PDB file of C-alpha atoms in Angstrom:
ATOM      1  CA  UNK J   1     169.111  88.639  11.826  1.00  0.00           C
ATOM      2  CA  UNK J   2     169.318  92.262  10.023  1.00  0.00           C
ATOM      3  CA  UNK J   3     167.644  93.753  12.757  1.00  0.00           C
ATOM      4  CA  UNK J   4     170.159  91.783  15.373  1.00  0.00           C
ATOM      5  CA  UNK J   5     172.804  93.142  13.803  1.00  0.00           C
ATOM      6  CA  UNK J   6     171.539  96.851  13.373  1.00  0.00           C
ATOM      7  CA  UNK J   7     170.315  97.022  17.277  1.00  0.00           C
ATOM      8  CA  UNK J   8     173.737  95.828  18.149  1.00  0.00           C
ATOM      9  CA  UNK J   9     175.735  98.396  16.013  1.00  0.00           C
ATOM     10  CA  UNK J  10     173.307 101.173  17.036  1.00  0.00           C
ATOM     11  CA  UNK J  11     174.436 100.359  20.596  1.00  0.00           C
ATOM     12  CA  UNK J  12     177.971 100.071  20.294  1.00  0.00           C
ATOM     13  CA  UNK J  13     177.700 103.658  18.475  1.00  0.00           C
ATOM     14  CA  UNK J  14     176.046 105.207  21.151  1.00  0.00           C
ATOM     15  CA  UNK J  15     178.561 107.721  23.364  1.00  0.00           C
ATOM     16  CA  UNK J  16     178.909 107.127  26.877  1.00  0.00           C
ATOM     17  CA  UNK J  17     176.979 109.624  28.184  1.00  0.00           C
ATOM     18  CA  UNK J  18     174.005 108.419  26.060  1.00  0.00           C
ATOM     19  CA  UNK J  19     174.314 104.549  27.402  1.00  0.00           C
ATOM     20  CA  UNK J  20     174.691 105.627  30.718  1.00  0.00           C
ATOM     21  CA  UNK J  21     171.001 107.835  30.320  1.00  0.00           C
ATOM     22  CA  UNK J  22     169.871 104.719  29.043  1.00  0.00           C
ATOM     23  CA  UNK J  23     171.196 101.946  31.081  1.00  0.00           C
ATOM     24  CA  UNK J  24     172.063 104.269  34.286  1.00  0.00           C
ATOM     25  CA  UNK J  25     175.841 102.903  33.497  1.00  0.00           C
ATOM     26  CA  UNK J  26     178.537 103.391  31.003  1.00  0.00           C
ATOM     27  CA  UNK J  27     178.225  99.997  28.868  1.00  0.00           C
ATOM     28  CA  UNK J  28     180.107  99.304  24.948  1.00  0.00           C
ATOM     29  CA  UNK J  29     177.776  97.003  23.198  1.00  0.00           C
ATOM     30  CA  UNK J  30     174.577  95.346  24.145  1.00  0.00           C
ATOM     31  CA  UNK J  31     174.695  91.957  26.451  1.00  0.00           C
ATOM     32  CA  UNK J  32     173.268  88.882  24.201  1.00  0.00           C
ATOM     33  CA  UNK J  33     170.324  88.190  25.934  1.00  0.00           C
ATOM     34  CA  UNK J  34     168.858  92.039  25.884  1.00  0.00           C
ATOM     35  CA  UNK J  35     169.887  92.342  22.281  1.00  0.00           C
ATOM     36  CA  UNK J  36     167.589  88.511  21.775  1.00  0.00           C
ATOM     37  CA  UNK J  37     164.875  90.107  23.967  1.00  0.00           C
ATOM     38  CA  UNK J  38     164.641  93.375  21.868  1.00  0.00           C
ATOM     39  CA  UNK J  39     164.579  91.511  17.955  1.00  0.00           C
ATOM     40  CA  UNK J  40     162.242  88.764  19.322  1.00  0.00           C
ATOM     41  CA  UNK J  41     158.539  88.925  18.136  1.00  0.00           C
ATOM     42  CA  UNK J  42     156.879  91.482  18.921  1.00  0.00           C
ATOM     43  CA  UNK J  43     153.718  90.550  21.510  1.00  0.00           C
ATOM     44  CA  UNK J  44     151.065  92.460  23.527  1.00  0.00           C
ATOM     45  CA  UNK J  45     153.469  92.201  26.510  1.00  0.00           C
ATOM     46  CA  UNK J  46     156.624  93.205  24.820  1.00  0.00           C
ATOM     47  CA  UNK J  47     156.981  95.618  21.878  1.00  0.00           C
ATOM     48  CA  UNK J  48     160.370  97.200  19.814  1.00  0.00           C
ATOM     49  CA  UNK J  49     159.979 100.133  17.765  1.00  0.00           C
ATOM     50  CA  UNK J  50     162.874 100.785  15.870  1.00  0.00           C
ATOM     51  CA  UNK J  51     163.100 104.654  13.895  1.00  0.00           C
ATOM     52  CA  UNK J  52     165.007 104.617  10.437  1.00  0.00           C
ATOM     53  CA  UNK J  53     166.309 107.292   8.445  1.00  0.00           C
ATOM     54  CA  UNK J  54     167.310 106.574   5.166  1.00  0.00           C
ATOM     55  CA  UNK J  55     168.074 102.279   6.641  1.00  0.00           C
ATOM     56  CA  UNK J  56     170.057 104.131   8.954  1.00  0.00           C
ATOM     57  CA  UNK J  57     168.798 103.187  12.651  1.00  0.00           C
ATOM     58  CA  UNK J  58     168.740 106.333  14.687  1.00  0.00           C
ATOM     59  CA  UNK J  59     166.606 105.364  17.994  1.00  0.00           C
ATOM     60  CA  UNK J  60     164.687 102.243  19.562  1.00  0.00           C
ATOM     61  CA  UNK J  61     161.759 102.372  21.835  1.00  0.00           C
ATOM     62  CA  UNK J  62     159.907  99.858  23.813  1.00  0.00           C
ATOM     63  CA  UNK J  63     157.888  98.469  26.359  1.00  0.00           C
ATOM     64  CA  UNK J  64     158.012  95.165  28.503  1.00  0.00           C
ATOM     65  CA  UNK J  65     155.025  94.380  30.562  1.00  0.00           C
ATOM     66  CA  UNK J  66     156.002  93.258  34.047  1.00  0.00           C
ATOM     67  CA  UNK J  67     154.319  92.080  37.142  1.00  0.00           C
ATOM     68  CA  UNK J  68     151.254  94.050  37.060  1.00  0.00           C
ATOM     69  CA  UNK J  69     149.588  93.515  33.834  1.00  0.00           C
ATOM     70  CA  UNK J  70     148.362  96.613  33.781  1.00  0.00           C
ATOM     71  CA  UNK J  71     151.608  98.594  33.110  1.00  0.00           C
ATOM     72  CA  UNK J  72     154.330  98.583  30.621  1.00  0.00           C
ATOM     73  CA  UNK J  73     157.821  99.989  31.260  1.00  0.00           C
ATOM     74  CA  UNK J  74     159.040 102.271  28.136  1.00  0.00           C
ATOM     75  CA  UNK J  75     162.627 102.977  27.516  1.00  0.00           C
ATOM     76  CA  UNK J  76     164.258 104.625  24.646  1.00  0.00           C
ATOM     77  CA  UNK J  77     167.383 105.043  23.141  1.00  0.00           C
ATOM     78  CA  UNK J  78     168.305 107.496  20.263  1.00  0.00           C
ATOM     79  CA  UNK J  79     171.301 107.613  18.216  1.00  0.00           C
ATOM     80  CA  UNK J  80     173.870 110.599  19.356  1.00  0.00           C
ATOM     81  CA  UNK J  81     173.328 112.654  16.087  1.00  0.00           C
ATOM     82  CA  UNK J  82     169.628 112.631  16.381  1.00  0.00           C
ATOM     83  CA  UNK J  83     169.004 114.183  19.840  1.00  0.00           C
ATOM     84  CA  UNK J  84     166.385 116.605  19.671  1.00  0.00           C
ATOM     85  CA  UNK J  85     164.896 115.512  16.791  1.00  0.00           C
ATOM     86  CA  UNK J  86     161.476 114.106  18.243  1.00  0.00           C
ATOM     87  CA  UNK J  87     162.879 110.637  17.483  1.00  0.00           C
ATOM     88  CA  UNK J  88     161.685 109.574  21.504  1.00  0.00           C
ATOM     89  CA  UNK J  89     158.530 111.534  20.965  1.00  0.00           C
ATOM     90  CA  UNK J  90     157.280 109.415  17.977  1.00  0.00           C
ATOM     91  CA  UNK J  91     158.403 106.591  19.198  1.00  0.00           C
ATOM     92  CA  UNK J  92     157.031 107.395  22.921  1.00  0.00           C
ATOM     93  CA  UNK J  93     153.566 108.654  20.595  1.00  0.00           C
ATOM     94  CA  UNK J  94     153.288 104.963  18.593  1.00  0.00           C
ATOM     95  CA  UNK J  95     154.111 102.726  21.642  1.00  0.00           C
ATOM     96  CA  UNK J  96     150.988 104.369  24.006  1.00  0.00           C
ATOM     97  CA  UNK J  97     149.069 103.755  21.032  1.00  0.00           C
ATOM     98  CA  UNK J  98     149.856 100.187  20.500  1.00  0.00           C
ATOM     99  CA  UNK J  99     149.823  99.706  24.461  1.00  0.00           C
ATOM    100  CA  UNK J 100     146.453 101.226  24.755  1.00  0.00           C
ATOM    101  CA  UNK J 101     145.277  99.184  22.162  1.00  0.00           C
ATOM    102  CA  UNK J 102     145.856  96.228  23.818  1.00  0.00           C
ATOM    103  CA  UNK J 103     144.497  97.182  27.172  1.00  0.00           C
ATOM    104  CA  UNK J 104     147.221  98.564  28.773  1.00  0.00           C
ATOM    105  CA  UNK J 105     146.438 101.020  31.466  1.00  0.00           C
ATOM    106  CA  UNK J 106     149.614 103.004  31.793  1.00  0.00           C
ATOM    107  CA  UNK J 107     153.121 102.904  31.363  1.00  0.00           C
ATOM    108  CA  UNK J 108     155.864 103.753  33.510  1.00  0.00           C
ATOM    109  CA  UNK J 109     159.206 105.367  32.583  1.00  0.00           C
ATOM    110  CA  UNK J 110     162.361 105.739  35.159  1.00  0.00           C
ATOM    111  CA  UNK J 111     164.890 108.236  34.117  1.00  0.00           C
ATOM    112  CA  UNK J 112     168.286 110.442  35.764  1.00  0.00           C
ATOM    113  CA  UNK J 113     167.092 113.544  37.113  1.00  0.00           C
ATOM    114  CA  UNK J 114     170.075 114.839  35.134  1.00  0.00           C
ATOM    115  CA  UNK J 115     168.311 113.439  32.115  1.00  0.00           C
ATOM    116  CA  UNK J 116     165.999 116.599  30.914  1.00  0.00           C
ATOM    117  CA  UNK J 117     165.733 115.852  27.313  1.00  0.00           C
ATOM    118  CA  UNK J 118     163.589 112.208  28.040  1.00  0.00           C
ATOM    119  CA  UNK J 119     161.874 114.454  31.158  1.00  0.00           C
ATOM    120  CA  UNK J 120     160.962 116.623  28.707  1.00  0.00           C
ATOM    121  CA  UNK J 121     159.619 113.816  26.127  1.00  0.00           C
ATOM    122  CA  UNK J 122     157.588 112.344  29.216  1.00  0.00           C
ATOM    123  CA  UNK J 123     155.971 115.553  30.417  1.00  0.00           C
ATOM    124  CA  UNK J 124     155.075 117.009  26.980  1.00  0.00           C
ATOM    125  CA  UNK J 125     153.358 113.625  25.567  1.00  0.00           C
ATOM    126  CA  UNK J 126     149.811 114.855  26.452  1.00  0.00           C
ATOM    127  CA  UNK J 127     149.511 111.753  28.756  1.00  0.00           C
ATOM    128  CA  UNK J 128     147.864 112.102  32.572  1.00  0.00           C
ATOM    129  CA  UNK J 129     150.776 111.845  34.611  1.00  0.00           C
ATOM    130  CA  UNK J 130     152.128 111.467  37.959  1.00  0.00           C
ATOM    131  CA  UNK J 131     156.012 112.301  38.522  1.00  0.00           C
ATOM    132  CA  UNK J 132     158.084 110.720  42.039  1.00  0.00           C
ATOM    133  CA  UNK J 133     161.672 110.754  42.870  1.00  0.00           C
ATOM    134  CA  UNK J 134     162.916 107.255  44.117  1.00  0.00           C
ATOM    135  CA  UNK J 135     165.871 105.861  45.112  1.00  0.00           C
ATOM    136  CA  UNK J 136     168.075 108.769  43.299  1.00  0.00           C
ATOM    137  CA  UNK J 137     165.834 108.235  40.204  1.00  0.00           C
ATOM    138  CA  UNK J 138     162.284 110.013  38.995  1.00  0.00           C
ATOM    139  CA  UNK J 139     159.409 107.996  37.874  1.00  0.00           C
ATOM    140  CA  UNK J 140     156.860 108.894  35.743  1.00  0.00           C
ATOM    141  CA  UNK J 141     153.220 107.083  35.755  1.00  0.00           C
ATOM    142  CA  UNK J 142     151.840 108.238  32.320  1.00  0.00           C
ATOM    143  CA  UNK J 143     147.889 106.929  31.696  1.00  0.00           C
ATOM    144  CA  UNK J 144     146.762 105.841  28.992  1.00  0.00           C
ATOM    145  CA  UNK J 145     142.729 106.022  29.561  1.00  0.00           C
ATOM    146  CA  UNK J 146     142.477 109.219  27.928  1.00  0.00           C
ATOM    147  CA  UNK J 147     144.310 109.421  24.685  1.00  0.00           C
ATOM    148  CA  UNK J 148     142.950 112.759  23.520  1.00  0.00           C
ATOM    149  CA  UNK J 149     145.492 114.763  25.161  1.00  0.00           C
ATOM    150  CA  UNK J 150     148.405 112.504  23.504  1.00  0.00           C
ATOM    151  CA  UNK J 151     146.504 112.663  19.991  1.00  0.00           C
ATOM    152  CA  UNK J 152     146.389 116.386  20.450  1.00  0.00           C
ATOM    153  CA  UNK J 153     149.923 117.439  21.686  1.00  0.00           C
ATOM    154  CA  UNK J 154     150.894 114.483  18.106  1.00  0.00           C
ATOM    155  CA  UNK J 155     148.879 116.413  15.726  1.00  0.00           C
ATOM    156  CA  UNK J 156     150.339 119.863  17.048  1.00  0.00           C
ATOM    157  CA  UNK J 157     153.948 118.544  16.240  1.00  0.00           C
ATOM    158  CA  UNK J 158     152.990 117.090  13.372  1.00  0.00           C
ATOM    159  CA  UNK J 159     151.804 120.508  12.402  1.00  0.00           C
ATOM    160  CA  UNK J 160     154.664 122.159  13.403  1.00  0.00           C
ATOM    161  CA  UNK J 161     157.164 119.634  11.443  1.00  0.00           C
ATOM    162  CA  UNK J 162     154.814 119.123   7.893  1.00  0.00           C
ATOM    163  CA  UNK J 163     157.434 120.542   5.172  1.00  0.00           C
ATOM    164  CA  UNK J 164     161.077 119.122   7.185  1.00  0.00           C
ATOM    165  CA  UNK J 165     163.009 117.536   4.962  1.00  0.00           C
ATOM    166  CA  UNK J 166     163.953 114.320   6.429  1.00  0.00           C
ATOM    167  CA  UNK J 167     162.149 110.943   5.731  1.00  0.00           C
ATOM    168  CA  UNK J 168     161.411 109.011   8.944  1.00  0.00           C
ATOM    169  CA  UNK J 169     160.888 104.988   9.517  1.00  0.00           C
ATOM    170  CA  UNK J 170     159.125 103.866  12.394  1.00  0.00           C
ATOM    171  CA  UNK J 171     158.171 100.185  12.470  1.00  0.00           C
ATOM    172  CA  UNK J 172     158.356  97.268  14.765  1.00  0.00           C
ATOM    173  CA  UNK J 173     157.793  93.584  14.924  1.00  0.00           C
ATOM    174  CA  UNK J 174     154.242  92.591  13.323  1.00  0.00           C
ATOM    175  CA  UNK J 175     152.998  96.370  11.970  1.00  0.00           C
ATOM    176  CA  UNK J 176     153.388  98.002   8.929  1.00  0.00           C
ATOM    177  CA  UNK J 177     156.224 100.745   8.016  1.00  0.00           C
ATOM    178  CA  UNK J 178     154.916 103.692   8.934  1.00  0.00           C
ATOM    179  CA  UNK J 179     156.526 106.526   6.461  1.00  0.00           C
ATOM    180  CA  UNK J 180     156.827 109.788   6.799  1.00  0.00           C
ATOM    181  CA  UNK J 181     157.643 113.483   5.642  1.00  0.00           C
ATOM    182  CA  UNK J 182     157.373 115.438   8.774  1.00  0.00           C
ATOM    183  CA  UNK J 183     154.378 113.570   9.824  1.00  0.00           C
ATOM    184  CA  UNK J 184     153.540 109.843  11.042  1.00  0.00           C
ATOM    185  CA  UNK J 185     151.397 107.401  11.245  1.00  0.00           C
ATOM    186  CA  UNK J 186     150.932 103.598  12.974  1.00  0.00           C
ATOM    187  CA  UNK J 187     149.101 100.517  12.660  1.00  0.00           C
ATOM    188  CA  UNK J 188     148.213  98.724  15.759  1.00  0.00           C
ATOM    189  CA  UNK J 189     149.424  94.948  15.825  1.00  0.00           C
ATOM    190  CA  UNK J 190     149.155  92.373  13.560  1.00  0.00           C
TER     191      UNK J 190
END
């Protein structure tokens, strides 16, 4: 219920430009059954990561797993004072883990072309990936059967952030807080 209530007031906060690079429309809160699907249990097919600062919720990531069970769809969201804080990134970073972990091939992510901050998130992950432009949207294929280049480019920007100032959450349904002082860290599922 705490989480229910966060993930709905995170929503309703969010700007309309930001919904509509999330939803690919302007929209003021979260309908019911998306808000149920995103604070249900967390499984191998379907996992939310939601990014704290200080209990403050500041961006949500996850993936569903849809017809072929090889392939997750990711999505983000982050709050409108945190853009360009690597908020997507981490999250983006802990959900290939977890979706590797569990056998998960690749993931797929559909974005606005107008949309260059989560382009930029997608290309820069250090994922193998393949980039199309469909039906006034682009598509990115990002694979997950080599993680070294992902586990690189995350240790480079953890690097680069060690000594910022701001304490970041990252934790989702059935894993362990993951804490952090410029860095982070996951577990895999429960």
């Amino acid at each position: 219920p705490r989480d229910e209530e966060r993930v709905r007031a995170f929503y309703e906060r969010l700007c309309d430009i930001s919904t509509r690079l999330r939803f690919f429309s302007i929209r003021r809160s979260i309908p019911e059954r998306e808000l149920q699907a995103l604070v249900s249990v967390s499984t191998p097919s379907h996992v939310t990561m939601l990014a704290s600062i200080g209990g403050e919720l500041i961006g949500i990531g996850e993936y569903h797993v849809g017809t072929n069970p090889e392939e997750a769809e990711v999505a983000f969201a982050v709050g409108d004072d945190h853009h360009a804080e690597g908020v997507a990134t981490l999250l983006l970073e802990d959900l290939a883990v977890i979706a590797a972990s569990v056998g998960l091939r690749r993931l797929v992510a559909q974005t606005l072309p107008d949309n260059g901050p989560m382009r930029l998130v997608f290309g820069t992950a250090g994922l193998g990936r393949a980039t199309h432009y469909e039906g006034g949207l682009v598509e990115f294929t990002m694979e997950l059967d080599d993680m070294s280049g992902l586990l690189a480019s995350a240790a480079e920007r953890e690097a680069i952030a060690i000594g910022r100032s701001r304490d970041v959450a990252i934790a989702g349904e059935g894993r362990t807080t993951a804490w952090c002082q410029g860095a982070h860290s996951v577990d895999g599922p429960a």
